[in-house]
């Protein structure tokens, strides 16, 4: 009875079970937890041949837990939150990896070396683009995933 409000958030699942005359806990559990255990960037790490420390740094960035200057200042660990690379904007992951002029030039240079035509944007757009582009089979997709993780680590 305590979970009634949660169950009622899934009216179609509940209606199907009422019509069938049978409540299945596994069906309701699957409806409640659907998508909670999966993140859209999980494929970035599957069969990625980057170094473990590069994958770890990328994983921390994807989770939003990388200790950027902005986060450290928010926790009162440091007083200055300006980007250490360009000294122009606040150092957040969005800026640090793709919006910072110098980091953006690094990413553009690697993409040019790989013969890929792409204009770097923000973190979410780049993550989506890399995920979409690396779903293909072949060496280019594997190198793109590797390069993404290694550049994140290298800039960090």
PDB file of C-alpha atoms in Angstrom:
ATOM      1  CA  UNK A   1       0.000   0.000   0.000  1.00  0.00           C
ATOM      2  CA  UNK A   2       2.912   2.354   0.649  1.00  0.00           C
ATOM      3  CA  UNK A   3       4.044   1.982  -2.976  1.00  0.00           C
ATOM      4  CA  UNK A   4       0.606   2.663  -4.460  1.00  0.00           C
ATOM      5  CA  UNK A   5       1.638   6.126  -5.681  1.00  0.00           C
ATOM      6  CA  UNK A   6       4.629   4.684  -7.520  1.00  0.00           C
ATOM      7  CA  UNK A   7       2.568   1.929  -9.136  1.00  0.00           C
ATOM      8  CA  UNK A   8      -0.042   4.440 -10.299  1.00  0.00           C
ATOM      9  CA  UNK A   9       2.663   6.359 -12.169  1.00  0.00           C
ATOM     10  CA  UNK A  10       2.633   3.520 -14.708  1.00  0.00           C
ATOM     11  CA  UNK A  11      -1.029   3.319 -15.715  1.00  0.00           C
ATOM     12  CA  UNK A  12      -0.531   1.249 -18.886  1.00  0.00           C
ATOM     13  CA  UNK A  13       1.505  -1.396 -17.092  1.00  0.00           C
ATOM     14  CA  UNK A  14      -1.041  -1.473 -14.261  1.00  0.00           C
ATOM     15  CA  UNK A  15      -3.975  -1.650 -16.682  1.00  0.00           C
ATOM     16  CA  UNK A  16      -2.384  -4.564 -18.579  1.00  0.00           C
ATOM     17  CA  UNK A  17      -1.921  -6.483 -15.339  1.00  0.00           C
ATOM     18  CA  UNK A  18      -5.505  -5.768 -14.200  1.00  0.00           C
ATOM     19  CA  UNK A  19      -6.848  -6.947 -17.574  1.00  0.00           C
ATOM     20  CA  UNK A  20      -4.759 -10.105 -17.325  1.00  0.00           C
ATOM     21  CA  UNK A  21      -5.996 -10.639 -13.774  1.00  0.00           C
ATOM     22  CA  UNK A  22      -2.476 -11.191 -12.555  1.00  0.00           C
ATOM     23  CA  UNK A  23       0.094  -8.928 -10.894  1.00  0.00           C
ATOM     24  CA  UNK A  24       3.704  -9.622 -11.852  1.00  0.00           C
ATOM     25  CA  UNK A  25       6.307  -8.036  -9.653  1.00  0.00           C
ATOM     26  CA  UNK A  26       9.007  -8.471 -12.311  1.00  0.00           C
ATOM     27  CA  UNK A  27       6.934  -6.520 -14.850  1.00  0.00           C
ATOM     28  CA  UNK A  28       6.321  -3.657 -12.424  1.00  0.00           C
ATOM     29  CA  UNK A  29       9.954  -3.616 -11.311  1.00  0.00           C
ATOM     30  CA  UNK A  30      11.097  -3.459 -14.944  1.00  0.00           C
ATOM     31  CA  UNK A  31       8.716  -0.533 -15.586  1.00  0.00           C
ATOM     32  CA  UNK A  32       9.912   1.374 -12.522  1.00  0.00           C
ATOM     33  CA  UNK A  33      13.621   0.844 -13.154  1.00  0.00           C
ATOM     34  CA  UNK A  34      13.516   1.115 -16.947  1.00  0.00           C
ATOM     35  CA  UNK A  35      16.524   3.088 -18.123  1.00  0.00           C
ATOM     36  CA  UNK A  36      17.856   3.783 -14.622  1.00  0.00           C
ATOM     37  CA  UNK A  37      20.774   1.381 -14.888  1.00  0.00           C
ATOM     38  CA  UNK A  38      21.847   2.408 -18.376  1.00  0.00           C
ATOM     39  CA  UNK A  39      23.532   5.576 -19.437  1.00  0.00           C
ATOM     40  CA  UNK A  40      23.721   6.703 -23.006  1.00  0.00           C
ATOM     41  CA  UNK A  41      27.509   6.916 -23.002  1.00  0.00           C
ATOM     42  CA  UNK A  42      28.169   3.337 -21.853  1.00  0.00           C
ATOM     43  CA  UNK A  43      29.118   2.312 -25.420  1.00  0.00           C
ATOM     44  CA  UNK A  44      32.004   4.763 -25.335  1.00  0.00           C
ATOM     45  CA  UNK A  45      33.828   2.412 -22.965  1.00  0.00           C
ATOM     46  CA  UNK A  46      33.004  -0.908 -24.613  1.00  0.00           C
ATOM     47  CA  UNK A  47      36.006  -2.182 -26.594  1.00  0.00           C
ATOM     48  CA  UNK A  48      37.775   1.148 -26.182  1.00  0.00           C
ATOM     49  CA  UNK A  49      41.517   0.605 -26.474  1.00  0.00           C
ATOM     50  CA  UNK A  50      42.501   3.801 -24.661  1.00  0.00           C
ATOM     51  CA  UNK A  51      44.688   3.614 -21.578  1.00  0.00           C
ATOM     52  CA  UNK A  52      42.869   2.850 -18.320  1.00  0.00           C
ATOM     53  CA  UNK A  53      43.693   6.262 -16.847  1.00  0.00           C
ATOM     54  CA  UNK A  54      42.229   7.956 -19.951  1.00  0.00           C
ATOM     55  CA  UNK A  55      39.078   5.863 -19.655  1.00  0.00           C
ATOM     56  CA  UNK A  56      38.822   6.671 -15.955  1.00  0.00           C
ATOM     57  CA  UNK A  57      39.149  10.410 -16.577  1.00  0.00           C
ATOM     58  CA  UNK A  58      36.530  10.214 -19.339  1.00  0.00           C
ATOM     59  CA  UNK A  59      34.238   8.210 -17.057  1.00  0.00           C
ATOM     60  CA  UNK A  60      34.609  10.836 -14.304  1.00  0.00           C
ATOM     61  CA  UNK A  61      33.823  13.561 -16.843  1.00  0.00           C
ATOM     62  CA  UNK A  62      30.737  11.745 -18.110  1.00  0.00           C
ATOM     63  CA  UNK A  63      29.505  11.425 -14.532  1.00  0.00           C
ATOM     64  CA  UNK A  64      30.169  15.125 -13.913  1.00  0.00           C
ATOM     65  CA  UNK A  65      32.593  14.307 -11.091  1.00  0.00           C
ATOM     66  CA  UNK A  66      35.852  15.599 -12.513  1.00  0.00           C
ATOM     67  CA  UNK A  67      37.400  18.012 -10.000  1.00  0.00           C
ATOM     68  CA  UNK A  68      37.440  21.083 -12.236  1.00  0.00           C
ATOM     69  CA  UNK A  69      38.365  24.420 -10.735  1.00  0.00           C
ATOM     70  CA  UNK A  70      34.698  25.452 -10.653  1.00  0.00           C
ATOM     71  CA  UNK A  71      33.813  22.381  -8.536  1.00  0.00           C
ATOM     72  CA  UNK A  72      36.819  22.849  -6.265  1.00  0.00           C
ATOM     73  CA  UNK A  73      35.885  26.497  -5.703  1.00  0.00           C
ATOM     74  CA  UNK A  74      32.284  25.506  -4.983  1.00  0.00           C
ATOM     75  CA  UNK A  75      33.587  23.158  -2.253  1.00  0.00           C
ATOM     76  CA  UNK A  76      35.829  25.987  -0.904  1.00  0.00           C
ATOM     77  CA  UNK A  77      39.024  24.086  -1.684  1.00  0.00           C
ATOM     78  CA  UNK A  78      40.473  26.783  -3.955  1.00  0.00           C
ATOM     79  CA  UNK A  79      39.698  30.463  -4.517  1.00  0.00           C
ATOM     80  CA  UNK A  80      40.314  30.809  -8.264  1.00  0.00           C
ATOM     81  CA  UNK A  81      38.131  29.109 -10.904  1.00  0.00           C
ATOM     82  CA  UNK A  82      39.542  30.533 -14.144  1.00  0.00           C
ATOM     83  CA  UNK A  83      40.620  28.027 -16.823  1.00  0.00           C
ATOM     84  CA  UNK A  84      44.277  27.142 -16.417  1.00  0.00           C
ATOM     85  CA  UNK A  85      44.739  26.672 -20.161  1.00  0.00           C
ATOM     86  CA  UNK A  86      43.364  29.923 -21.610  1.00  0.00           C
ATOM     87  CA  UNK A  87      42.846  32.107 -18.509  1.00  0.00           C
ATOM     88  CA  UNK A  88      39.634  33.499 -20.029  1.00  0.00           C
ATOM     89  CA  UNK A  89      36.606  31.633 -18.667  1.00  0.00           C
ATOM     90  CA  UNK A  90      35.509  29.588 -15.680  1.00  0.00           C
ATOM     91  CA  UNK A  91      36.958  26.082 -15.773  1.00  0.00           C
ATOM     92  CA  UNK A  92      34.053  23.686 -16.127  1.00  0.00           C
ATOM     93  CA  UNK A  93      34.199  20.454 -18.139  1.00  0.00           C
ATOM     94  CA  UNK A  94      32.064  22.017 -20.896  1.00  0.00           C
ATOM     95  CA  UNK A  95      34.612  24.783 -21.382  1.00  0.00           C
ATOM     96  CA  UNK A  96      37.771  22.854 -20.590  1.00  0.00           C
ATOM     97  CA  UNK A  97      37.490  20.116 -23.193  1.00  0.00           C
ATOM     98  CA  UNK A  98      35.768  21.694 -26.194  1.00  0.00           C
ATOM     99  CA  UNK A  99      35.024  25.397 -25.736  1.00  0.00           C
ATOM    100  CA  UNK A 100      38.502  26.413 -24.619  1.00  0.00           C
ATOM    101  CA  UNK A 101      40.296  27.762 -27.668  1.00  0.00           C
ATOM    102  CA  UNK A 102      43.459  25.722 -27.112  1.00  0.00           C
ATOM    103  CA  UNK A 103      41.683  22.423 -26.274  1.00  0.00           C
ATOM    104  CA  UNK A 104      39.381  22.949 -29.250  1.00  0.00           C
ATOM    105  CA  UNK A 105      42.430  23.359 -31.498  1.00  0.00           C
ATOM    106  CA  UNK A 106      43.835  20.063 -30.170  1.00  0.00           C
ATOM    107  CA  UNK A 107      40.556  18.250 -30.894  1.00  0.00           C
ATOM    108  CA  UNK A 108      40.361  19.836 -34.369  1.00  0.00           C
ATOM    109  CA  UNK A 109      43.961  18.806 -35.087  1.00  0.00           C
ATOM    110  CA  UNK A 110      43.334  15.194 -34.123  1.00  0.00           C
ATOM    111  CA  UNK A 111      40.132  15.091 -36.182  1.00  0.00           C
ATOM    112  CA  UNK A 112      41.982  16.591 -39.141  1.00  0.00           C
ATOM    113  CA  UNK A 113      44.741  13.991 -38.742  1.00  0.00           C
ATOM    114  CA  UNK A 114      42.038  11.296 -38.780  1.00  0.00           C
ATOM    115  CA  UNK A 115      40.584  12.928 -41.930  1.00  0.00           C
ATOM    116  CA  UNK A 116      37.276  13.652 -40.168  1.00  0.00           C
ATOM    117  CA  UNK A 117      35.438  16.877 -40.964  1.00  0.00           C
ATOM    118  CA  UNK A 118      33.722  18.059 -37.800  1.00  0.00           C
ATOM    119  CA  UNK A 119      33.458  21.370 -35.938  1.00  0.00           C
ATOM    120  CA  UNK A 120      33.765  20.871 -32.148  1.00  0.00           C
ATOM    121  CA  UNK A 121      30.863  22.151 -30.070  1.00  0.00           C
ATOM    122  CA  UNK A 122      30.016  21.708 -26.385  1.00  0.00           C
ATOM    123  CA  UNK A 123      30.430  18.639 -24.177  1.00  0.00           C
ATOM    124  CA  UNK A 124      26.940  17.174 -24.705  1.00  0.00           C
ATOM    125  CA  UNK A 125      27.051  17.682 -28.473  1.00  0.00           C
ATOM    126  CA  UNK A 126      30.534  16.164 -28.779  1.00  0.00           C
ATOM    127  CA  UNK A 127      29.630  13.196 -26.601  1.00  0.00           C
ATOM    128  CA  UNK A 128      26.526  12.558 -28.699  1.00  0.00           C
ATOM    129  CA  UNK A 129      28.506  12.936 -31.934  1.00  0.00           C
ATOM    130  CA  UNK A 130      31.265  10.558 -30.802  1.00  0.00           C
ATOM    131  CA  UNK A 131      28.704   7.987 -29.657  1.00  0.00           C
ATOM    132  CA  UNK A 132      26.845   8.233 -32.955  1.00  0.00           C
ATOM    133  CA  UNK A 133      30.013   8.140 -35.074  1.00  0.00           C
ATOM    134  CA  UNK A 134      31.661   5.310 -33.162  1.00  0.00           C
ATOM    135  CA  UNK A 135      28.707   2.919 -33.503  1.00  0.00           C
ATOM    136  CA  UNK A 136      29.923   2.082 -36.973  1.00  0.00           C
ATOM    137  CA  UNK A 137      32.253  -0.842 -37.449  1.00  0.00           C
ATOM    138  CA  UNK A 138      35.802  -0.418 -38.579  1.00  0.00           C
ATOM    139  CA  UNK A 139      39.034   1.120 -37.534  1.00  0.00           C
ATOM    140  CA  UNK A 140      37.843   4.745 -37.779  1.00  0.00           C
ATOM    141  CA  UNK A 141      35.143   4.178 -35.169  1.00  0.00           C
ATOM    142  CA  UNK A 142      37.607   2.444 -32.837  1.00  0.00           C
ATOM    143  CA  UNK A 143      40.212   5.181 -33.278  1.00  0.00           C
ATOM    144  CA  UNK A 144      37.583   7.887 -32.688  1.00  0.00           C
ATOM    145  CA  UNK A 145      36.576   6.379 -29.323  1.00  0.00           C
ATOM    146  CA  UNK A 146      40.209   5.968 -28.378  1.00  0.00           C
ATOM    147  CA  UNK A 147      41.069   9.538 -29.452  1.00  0.00           C
ATOM    148  CA  UNK A 148      38.127  11.004 -27.543  1.00  0.00           C
ATOM    149  CA  UNK A 149      39.193   9.365 -24.274  1.00  0.00           C
ATOM    150  CA  UNK A 150      42.875  10.147 -24.775  1.00  0.00           C
ATOM    151  CA  UNK A 151      42.201  13.812 -25.601  1.00  0.00           C
ATOM    152  CA  UNK A 152      40.036  14.179 -22.496  1.00  0.00           C
ATOM    153  CA  UNK A 153      42.887  12.730 -20.448  1.00  0.00           C
ATOM    154  CA  UNK A 154      45.557  14.725 -22.266  1.00  0.00           C
ATOM    155  CA  UNK A 155      43.788  18.045 -21.789  1.00  0.00           C
ATOM    156  CA  UNK A 156      43.027  17.163 -18.189  1.00  0.00           C
TER     157      UNK A 156
END
